[in-house]
Coordinates of C-alpha atoms and ligand atoms in Angstrom, one line a residue:
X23 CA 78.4 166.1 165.5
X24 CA 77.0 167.7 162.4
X25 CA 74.2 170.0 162.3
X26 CA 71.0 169.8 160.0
X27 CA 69.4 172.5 160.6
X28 CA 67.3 172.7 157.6
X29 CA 66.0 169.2 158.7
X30 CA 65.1 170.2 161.9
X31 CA 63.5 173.1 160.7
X32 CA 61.1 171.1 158.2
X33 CA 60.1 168.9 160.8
X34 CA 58.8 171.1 163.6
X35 CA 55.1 171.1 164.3
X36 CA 54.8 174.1 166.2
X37 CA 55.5 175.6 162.2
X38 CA 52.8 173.4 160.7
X39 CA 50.5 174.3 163.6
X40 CA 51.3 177.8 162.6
X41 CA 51.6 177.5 158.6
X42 CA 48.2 175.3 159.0
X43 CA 46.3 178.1 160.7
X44 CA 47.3 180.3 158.0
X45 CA 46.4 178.5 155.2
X46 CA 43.1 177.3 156.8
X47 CA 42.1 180.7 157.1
X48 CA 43.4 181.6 153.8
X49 CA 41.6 178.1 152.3
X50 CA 38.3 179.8 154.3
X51 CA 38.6 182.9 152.8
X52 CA 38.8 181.9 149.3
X53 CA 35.1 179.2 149.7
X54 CA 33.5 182.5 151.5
X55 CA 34.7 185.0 148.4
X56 CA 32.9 182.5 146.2
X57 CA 29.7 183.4 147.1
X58 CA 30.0 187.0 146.6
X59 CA 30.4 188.3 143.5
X60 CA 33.3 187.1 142.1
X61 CA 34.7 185.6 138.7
X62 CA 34.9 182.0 138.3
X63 CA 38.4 182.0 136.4
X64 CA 41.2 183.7 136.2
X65 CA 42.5 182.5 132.5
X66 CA 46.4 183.9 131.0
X67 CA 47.2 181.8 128.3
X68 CA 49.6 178.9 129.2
X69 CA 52.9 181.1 128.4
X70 CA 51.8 183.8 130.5
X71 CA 51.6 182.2 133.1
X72 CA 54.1 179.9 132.7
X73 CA 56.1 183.1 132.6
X74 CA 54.4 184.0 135.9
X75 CA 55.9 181.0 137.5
X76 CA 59.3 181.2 136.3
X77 CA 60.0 184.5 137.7
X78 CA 58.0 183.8 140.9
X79 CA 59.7 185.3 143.6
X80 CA 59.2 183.3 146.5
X81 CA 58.6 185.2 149.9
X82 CA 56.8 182.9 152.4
X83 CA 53.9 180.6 152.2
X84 CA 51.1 182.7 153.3
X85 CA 51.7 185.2 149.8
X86 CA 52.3 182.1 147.8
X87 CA 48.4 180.6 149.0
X88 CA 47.4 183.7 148.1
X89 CA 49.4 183.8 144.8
X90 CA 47.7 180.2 144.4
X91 CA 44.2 180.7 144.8
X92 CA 44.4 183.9 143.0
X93 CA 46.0 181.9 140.2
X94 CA 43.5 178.8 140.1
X95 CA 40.5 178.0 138.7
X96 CA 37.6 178.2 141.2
X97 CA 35.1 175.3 141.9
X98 CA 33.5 177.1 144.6
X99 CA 31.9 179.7 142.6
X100 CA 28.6 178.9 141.1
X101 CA 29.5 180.2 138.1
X102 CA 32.2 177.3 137.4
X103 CA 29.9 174.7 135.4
X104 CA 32.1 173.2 133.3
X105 CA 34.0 169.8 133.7
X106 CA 32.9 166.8 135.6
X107 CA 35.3 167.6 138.9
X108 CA 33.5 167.7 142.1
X109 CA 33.3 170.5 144.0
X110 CA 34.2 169.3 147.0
X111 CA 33.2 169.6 150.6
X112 CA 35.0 171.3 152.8
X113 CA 34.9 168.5 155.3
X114 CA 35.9 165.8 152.6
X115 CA 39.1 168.3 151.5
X116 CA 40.0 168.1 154.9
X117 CA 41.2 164.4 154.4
X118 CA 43.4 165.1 151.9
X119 CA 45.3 166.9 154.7
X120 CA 44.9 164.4 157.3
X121 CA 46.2 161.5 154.6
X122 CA 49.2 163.7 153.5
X123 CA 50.2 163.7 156.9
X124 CA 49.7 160.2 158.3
X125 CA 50.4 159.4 154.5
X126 CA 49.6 155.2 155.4
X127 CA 50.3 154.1 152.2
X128 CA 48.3 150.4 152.4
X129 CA 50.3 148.4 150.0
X130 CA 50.3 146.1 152.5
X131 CA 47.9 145.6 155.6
X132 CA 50.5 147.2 158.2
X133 CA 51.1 150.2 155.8
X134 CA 47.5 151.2 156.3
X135 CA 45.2 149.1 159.0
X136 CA 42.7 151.9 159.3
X137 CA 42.7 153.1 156.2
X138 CA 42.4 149.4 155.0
X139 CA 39.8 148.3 156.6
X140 CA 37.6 151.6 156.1
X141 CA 38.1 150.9 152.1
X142 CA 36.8 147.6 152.5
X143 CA 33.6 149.1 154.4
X144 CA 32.9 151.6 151.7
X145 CA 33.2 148.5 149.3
X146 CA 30.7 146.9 150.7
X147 CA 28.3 149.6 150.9
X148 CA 28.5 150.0 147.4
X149 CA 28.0 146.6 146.4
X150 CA 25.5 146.7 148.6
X151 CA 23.8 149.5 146.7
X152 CA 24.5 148.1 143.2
X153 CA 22.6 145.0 144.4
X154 CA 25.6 142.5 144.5
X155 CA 25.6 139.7 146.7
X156 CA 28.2 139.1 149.4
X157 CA 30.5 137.6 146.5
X158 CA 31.4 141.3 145.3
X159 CA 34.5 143.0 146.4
X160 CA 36.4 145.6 145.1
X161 CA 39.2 148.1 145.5
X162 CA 39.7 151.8 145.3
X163 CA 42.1 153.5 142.9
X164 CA 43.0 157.0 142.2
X165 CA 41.1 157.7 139.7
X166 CA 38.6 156.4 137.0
X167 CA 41.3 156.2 134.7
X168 CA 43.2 153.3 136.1
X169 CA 39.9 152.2 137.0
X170 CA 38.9 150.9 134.1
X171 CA 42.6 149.8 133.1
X172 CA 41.7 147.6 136.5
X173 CA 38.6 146.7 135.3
X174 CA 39.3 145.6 131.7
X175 CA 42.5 143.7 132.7
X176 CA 40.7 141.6 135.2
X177 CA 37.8 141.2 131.9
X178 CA 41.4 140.0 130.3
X179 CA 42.8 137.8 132.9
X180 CA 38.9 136.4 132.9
X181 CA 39.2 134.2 129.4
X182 CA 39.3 131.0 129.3
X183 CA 42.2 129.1 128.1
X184 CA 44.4 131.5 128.4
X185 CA 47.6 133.4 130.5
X186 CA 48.1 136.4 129.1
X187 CA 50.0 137.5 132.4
X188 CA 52.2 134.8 132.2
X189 CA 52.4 134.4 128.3
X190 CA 51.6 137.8 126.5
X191 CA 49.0 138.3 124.1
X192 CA 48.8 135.6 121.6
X193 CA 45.1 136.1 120.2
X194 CA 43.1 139.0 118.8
X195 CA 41.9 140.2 121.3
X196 CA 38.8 143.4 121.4
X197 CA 36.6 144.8 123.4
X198 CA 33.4 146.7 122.4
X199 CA 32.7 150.2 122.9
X200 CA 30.2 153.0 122.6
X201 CA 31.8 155.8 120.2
X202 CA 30.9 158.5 123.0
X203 CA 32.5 156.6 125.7
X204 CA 35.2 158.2 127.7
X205 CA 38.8 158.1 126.0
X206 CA 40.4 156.4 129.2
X207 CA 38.6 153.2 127.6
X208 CA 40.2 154.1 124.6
X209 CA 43.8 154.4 126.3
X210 CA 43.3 151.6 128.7
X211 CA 42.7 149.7 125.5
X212 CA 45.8 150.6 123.9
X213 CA 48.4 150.0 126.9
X214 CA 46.7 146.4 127.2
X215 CA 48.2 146.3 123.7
X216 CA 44.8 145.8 121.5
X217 CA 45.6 148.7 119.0
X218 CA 43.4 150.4 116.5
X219 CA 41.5 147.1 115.8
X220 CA 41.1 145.9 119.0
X221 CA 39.0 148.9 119.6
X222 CA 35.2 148.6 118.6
X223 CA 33.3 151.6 118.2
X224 CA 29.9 151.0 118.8
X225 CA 28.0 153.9 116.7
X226 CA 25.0 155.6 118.8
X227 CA 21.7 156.2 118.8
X228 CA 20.2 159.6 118.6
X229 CA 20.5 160.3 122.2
X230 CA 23.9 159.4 121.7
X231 CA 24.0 156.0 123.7
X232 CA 25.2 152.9 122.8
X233 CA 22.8 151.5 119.7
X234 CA 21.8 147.7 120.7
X235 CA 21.8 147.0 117.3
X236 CA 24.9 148.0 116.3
X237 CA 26.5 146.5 119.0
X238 CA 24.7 143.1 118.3
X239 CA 26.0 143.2 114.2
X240 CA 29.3 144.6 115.7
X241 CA 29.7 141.7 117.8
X242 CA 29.1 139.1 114.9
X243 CA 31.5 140.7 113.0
X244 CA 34.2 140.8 115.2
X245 CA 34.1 137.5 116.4
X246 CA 33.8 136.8 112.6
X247 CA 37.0 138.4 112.2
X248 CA 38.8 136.1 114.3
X249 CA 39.1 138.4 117.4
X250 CA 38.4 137.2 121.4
X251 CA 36.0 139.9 122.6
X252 CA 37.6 140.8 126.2
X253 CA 34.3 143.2 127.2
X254 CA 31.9 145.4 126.2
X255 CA 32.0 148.1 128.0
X256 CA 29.0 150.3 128.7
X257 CA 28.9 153.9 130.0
X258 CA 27.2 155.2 132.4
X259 CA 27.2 158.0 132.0
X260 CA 29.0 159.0 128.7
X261 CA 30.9 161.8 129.1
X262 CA 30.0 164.8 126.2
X263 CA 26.4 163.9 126.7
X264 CA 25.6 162.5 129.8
X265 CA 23.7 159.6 128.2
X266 CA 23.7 156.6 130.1
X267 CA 23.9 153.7 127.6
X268 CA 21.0 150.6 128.3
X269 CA 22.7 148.1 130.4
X270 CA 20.2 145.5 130.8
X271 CA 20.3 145.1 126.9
X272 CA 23.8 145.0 127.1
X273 CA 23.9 142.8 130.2
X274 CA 21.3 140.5 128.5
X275 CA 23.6 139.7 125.3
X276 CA 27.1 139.9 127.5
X277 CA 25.0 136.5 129.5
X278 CA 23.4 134.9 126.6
X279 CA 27.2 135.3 125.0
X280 CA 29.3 135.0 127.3
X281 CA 31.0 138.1 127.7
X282 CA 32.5 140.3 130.2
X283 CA 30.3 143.6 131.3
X284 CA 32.3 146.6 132.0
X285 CA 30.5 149.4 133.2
X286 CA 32.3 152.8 133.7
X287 CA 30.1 154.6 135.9
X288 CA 32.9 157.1 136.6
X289 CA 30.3 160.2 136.0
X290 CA 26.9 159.0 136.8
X291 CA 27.2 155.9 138.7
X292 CA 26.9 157.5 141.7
X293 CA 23.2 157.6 140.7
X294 CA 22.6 154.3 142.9
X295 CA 22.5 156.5 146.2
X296 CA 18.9 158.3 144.3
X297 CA 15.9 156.6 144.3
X298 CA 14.9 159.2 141.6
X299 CA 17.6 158.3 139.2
X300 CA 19.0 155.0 139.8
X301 CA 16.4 153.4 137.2
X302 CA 19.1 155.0 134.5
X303 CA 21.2 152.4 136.0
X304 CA 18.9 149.5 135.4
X305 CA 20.9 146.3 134.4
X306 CA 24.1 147.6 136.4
X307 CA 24.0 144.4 138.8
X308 CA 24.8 142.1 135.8
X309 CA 28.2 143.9 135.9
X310 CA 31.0 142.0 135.8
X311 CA 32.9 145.5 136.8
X312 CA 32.0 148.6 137.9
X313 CA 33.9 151.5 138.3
X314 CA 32.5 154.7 139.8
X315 CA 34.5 158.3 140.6
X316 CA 33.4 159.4 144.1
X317 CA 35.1 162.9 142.7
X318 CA 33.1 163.6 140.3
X319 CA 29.2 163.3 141.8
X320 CA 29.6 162.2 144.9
X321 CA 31.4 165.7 146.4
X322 CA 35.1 164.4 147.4
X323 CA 37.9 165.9 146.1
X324 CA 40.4 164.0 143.6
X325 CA 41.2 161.4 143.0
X326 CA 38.8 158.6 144.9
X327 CA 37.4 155.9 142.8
X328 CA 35.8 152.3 143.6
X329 CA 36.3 149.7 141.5
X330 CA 33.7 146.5 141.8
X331 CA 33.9 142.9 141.1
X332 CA 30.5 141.0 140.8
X333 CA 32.5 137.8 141.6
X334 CA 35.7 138.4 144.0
X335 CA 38.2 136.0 142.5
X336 CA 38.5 138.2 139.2
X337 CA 39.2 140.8 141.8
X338 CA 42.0 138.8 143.2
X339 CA 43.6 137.3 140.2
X340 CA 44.1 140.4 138.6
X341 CA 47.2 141.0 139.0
X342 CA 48.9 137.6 140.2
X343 CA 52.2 137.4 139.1
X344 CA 52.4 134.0 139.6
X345 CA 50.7 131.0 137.4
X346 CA 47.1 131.3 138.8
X347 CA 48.1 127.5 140.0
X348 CA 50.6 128.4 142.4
X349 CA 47.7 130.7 144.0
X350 CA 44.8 129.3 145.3
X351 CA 42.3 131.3 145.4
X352 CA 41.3 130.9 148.9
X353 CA 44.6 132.1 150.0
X354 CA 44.3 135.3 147.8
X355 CA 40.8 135.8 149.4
X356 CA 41.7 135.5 153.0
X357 CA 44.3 138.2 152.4
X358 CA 41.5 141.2 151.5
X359 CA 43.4 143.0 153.7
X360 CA 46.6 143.1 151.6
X361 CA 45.3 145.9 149.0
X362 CA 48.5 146.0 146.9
X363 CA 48.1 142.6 146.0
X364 CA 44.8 144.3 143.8
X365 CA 45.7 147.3 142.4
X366 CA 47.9 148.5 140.0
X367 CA 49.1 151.1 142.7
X368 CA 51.6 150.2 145.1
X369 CA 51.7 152.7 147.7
X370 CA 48.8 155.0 147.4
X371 CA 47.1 158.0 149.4
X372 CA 44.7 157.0 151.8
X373 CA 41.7 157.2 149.3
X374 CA 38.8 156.0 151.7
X375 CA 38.9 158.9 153.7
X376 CA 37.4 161.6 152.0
X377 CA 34.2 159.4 150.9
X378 CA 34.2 158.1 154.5
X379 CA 33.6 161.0 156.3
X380 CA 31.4 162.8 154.6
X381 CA 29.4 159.1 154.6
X382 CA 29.4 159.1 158.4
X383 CA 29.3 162.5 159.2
X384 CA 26.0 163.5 157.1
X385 CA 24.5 159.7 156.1
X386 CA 24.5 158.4 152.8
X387 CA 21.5 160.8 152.2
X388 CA 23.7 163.4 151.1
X389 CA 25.0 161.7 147.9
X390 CA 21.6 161.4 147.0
X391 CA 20.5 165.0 147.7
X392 CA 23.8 166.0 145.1
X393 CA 22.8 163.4 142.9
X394 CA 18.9 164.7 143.1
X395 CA 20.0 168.5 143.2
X396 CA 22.3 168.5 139.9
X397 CA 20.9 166.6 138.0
X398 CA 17.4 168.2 138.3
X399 CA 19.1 171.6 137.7
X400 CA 19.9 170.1 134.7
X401 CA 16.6 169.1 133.9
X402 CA 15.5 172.8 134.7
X403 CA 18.2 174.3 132.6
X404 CA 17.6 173.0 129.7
X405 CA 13.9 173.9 129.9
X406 CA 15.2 177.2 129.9
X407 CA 17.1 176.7 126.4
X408 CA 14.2 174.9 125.1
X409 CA 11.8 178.1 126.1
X410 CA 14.5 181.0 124.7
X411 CA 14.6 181.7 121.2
X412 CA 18.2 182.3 120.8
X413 CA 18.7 178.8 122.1
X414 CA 18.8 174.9 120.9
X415 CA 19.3 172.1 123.0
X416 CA 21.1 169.4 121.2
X417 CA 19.5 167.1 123.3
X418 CA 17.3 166.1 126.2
X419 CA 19.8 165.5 129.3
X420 CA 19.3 162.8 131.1
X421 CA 21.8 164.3 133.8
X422 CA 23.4 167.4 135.1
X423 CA 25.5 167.5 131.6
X424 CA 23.7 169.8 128.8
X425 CA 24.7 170.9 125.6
X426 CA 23.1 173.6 124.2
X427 CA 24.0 176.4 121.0
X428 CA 23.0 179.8 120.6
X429 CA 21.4 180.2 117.6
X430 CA 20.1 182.8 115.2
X431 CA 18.2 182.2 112.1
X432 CA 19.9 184.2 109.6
X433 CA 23.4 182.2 109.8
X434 CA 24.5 179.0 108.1
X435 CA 25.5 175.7 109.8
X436 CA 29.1 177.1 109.3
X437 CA 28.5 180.8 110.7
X438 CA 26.7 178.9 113.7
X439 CA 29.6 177.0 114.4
X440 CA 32.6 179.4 114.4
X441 CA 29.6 181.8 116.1
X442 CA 29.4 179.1 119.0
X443 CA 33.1 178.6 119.2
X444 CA 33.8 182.4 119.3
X445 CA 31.3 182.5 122.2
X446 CA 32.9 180.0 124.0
X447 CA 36.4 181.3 123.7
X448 CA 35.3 185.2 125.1
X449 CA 33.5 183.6 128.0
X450 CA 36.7 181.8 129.1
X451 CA 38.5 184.9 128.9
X452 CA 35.7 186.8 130.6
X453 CA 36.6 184.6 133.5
X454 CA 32.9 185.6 135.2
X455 CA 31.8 181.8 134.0
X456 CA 33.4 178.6 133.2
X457 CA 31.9 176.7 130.7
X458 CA 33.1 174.1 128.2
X459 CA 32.4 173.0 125.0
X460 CA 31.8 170.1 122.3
X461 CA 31.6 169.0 119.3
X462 CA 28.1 166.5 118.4
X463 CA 27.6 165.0 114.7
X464 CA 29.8 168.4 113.0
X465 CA 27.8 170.6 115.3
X466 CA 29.4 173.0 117.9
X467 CA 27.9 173.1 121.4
X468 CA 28.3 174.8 124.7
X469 CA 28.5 172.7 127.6
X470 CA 28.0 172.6 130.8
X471 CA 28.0 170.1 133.8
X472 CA 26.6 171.2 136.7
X473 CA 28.8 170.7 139.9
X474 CA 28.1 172.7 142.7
X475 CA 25.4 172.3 144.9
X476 CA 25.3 176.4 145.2
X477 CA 24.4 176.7 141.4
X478 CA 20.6 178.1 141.1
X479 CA 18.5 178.6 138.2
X480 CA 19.2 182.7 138.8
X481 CA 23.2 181.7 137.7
X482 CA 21.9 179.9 134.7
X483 CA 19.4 182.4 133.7
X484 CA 22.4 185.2 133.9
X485 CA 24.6 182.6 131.9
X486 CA 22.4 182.5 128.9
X487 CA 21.6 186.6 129.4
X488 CA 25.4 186.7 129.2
X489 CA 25.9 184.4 126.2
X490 CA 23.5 186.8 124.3
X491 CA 25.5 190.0 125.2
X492 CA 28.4 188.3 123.2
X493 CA 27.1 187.4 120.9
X494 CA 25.3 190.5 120.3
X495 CA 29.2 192.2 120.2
X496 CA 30.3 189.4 117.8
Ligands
PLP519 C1 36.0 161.3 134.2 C2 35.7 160.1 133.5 C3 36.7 159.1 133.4 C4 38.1 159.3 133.9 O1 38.2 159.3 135.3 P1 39.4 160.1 136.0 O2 39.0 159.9 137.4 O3 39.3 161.5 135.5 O4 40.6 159.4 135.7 C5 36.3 157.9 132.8 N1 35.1 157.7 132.3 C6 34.1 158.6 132.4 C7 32.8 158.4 131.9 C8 34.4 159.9 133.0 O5 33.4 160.8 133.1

């Protein structure tokens, strides 16, 4: 008979026992190192370490970890405070493992009964928490992106008269947007094949949310033009600023007209587990669809996002590919249990499991002590900007986003600019801090979202001390 060695090699646990030691430790290590005093980054520019890669010689798997980590960018350290990716912890990481291995992949019920039935819990809870009634349901996709692709096509499958599924677009068809929203709303827009003109940017007001106003004449003047509005969609939080726009208003005129409420809550929805922030929510339960990233606030590694339906048919019909006839609804309803029948995905990871365990292991409590943490270091940081004279806030955060500039009196708009940018692009190759940056009304910020739980005020205060030692050598 022939031999496959290679197989049989690849498939012996006492290896993975062994190789899963070894990279545990290694994994241990590396969240240790972060709170010593180490750089943030290690930053080559792409061809470098493209270059890196191509003549990597491969010796075993314990040098490439290390090879790895020393090659990645570092969430752990307190000095990473740029983008909106959760730091995750520990525990929660661990599931990625455990779903890699069993690897269920819940298309359909027996693909996944565990993992299954646990998403459907964590639905619950957070329609619970959005104040939904027990005709919510949901789903949860990997990641906010297809989130709101899920979200706006059930908005589409939604109007009246119509089959799109079955017949194609036939009708103009928009949907309303804040100009600050996220550009997955933007792209979600575009595969659903609405095009430039399909897409309404709302302008903002000056704390760069969604003007009520604007959105009311924009409204009237798309209809006017003959197009279907699908949505409006309203963000929550945007992502430059952190500004949550005002969903009641918006909720109020999506009733009184008739029209679908998408919220992407993908950043800062997962301000419903704080009783100190959820009021920037206010409005979210007249929602027709939520979506909300448990790996951005809510400390679970990528990708884990729920998706909610205020009324569960739209969550069912979705993505019927039958006439909506041949399908009664009741039949779609009874079969919660058959995920694939509501997502876009068909088999996916088993996402439930990194919220899950951090959800029974430390009680729901602990979003709400991230949630309360961050975002009041925000708060605190940008008091500190406000109080230093080489600093402007652009604006007051509302969240653990803040974009700030240095600034110095004897340069123009222009010098400030290219000085901010400059600043930006020596502290990335610095590597001791990660920050980003962006661009508001012509002007060029710093920005920072803060992420992990270990960031104090002492990291911030030496991240502005630093930004003045640059630019001093600019
Ligand atoms: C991050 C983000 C998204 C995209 O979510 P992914 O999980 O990265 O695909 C969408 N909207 C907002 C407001 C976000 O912050």
């Amino acid at each position: 008979m022939k031999e496959y060695p290679l197989l049989k090699q690849a498939y012996n646990f006492e290896d993975f026992q062994k190789n899963g030691h070894q990279i545990l430790d290694q994994l241990t290590e590396y969240l240790q190192n972060q709170q010593g005093d180490v750089k943030a980054n290690n930053w080559k520019n792409p061809n470098s370490e493209l270059s890196f890669w191509h003549s990597y010689e491969f010796s075993n798997v314990e040098n490439f970890i290390e090879d790895l980590i020393n090659h990645s960018i570092h969430l752990h350290n307190p000095k990473y405070i740029g983008h909106q990716v959760s730091v995750p912890a520990p525990l929660s990481a661990l599931m990625n493992l455990v779903s890699g291995v069993l690897n269920n992949g819940m298309a359909v019920y027996e693909m996944g009964p565990a993992a299954t039935a646990i998403e459907k819990c964590i639905i619950e809870l957070f329609c619970n928490q959005v104040g939904y009634d027990s005709n919510a349901n949901g789903v949860m996709t990997s990641g906010g992106t297809l989130a709101n692709l899920t979200g706006l096509l059930a908005a589409r499958r939604s109007l009246k008269g119509q089959d799109i599924w079955k017949n194609g677009n036939k009708d103009k068809l928009a949907i309303l947007v804040s100009s600050q929203a996220h550009y997955s709303v933007d792209r979600a827009a575009r595969v659903m094949g609405l095009g430039d003109d399909g897409v309404v940017l709302v302008p903002v007001n000056s704390g760069f949310s969604m003007d009520i106003e604007e959105m009311k004449r924009c409204y009237a003047e798309t209809i006017d033009s003959g197009f279907k509005v699908i949505a409006i969609v309203g963000s929550a939080c945007s992502t430059a600023t952190g500004s949550y726009d005002d969903l009641e208003q918006i909720g109020q005129f999506c009733q009184q007209n008739g029209v679908w409420l998408h919220v992407d809550g993908a950043h800062g929805g997962a301000a419903i587990f704080s009783n100190q922030h959820k009021n920037l929510l206010k409005g979210l339960e007249m929602a027709d669809s939520i979506i909300i990233d448990t790996h951005k606030m809510m400390m679970t590694p990528a990708l884990s996002t729920v998706v909610l339906f205020k009324d569960k048919r739209h969550g069912s019909r979705t993505f019927t590919q039958k006439a909506q006839y041949l399908f009664e609804d009741q039949a779609l309803e009874e079969q919660w249990y058959n995920g694939g029948l509501r997502t876009f995905e068909c088999t996916k990871f088993m996402i439930c499991l990194k919220f899950y365990i951090l959800w029974k292991t430390y009680g729901i409590k602990i979003f709400e002590e991230n949630i309360d943490y961050l975002y009041g270091l925000g708060q605190t940081f940008s008091e500190m900007v406000k109080q230093h004279n080489s600093f402007q806030l652009a604006l007051e955060p509302q969240t653990n986003i803040v974009c700030f500039r240095y600034i110095d009196d004897d340069l123009t708009e222009d010098q400030l600019n290219q000085l901010n940018k400059k600043i930006r692009q020596q502290l990335l190759e610095d590597n001791e801090f990660y920050i980003v940056q962006t661009v508001l009304n012509d002007t060029h910020y710093l920005r920072v979202t803060i992420m992990n739980p270990l960031t104090t005020e002492k990291h911030m205060n030496n991240l502005l001390e630093k930004i003045c030692q640059i630019a001093e050598t600019i």
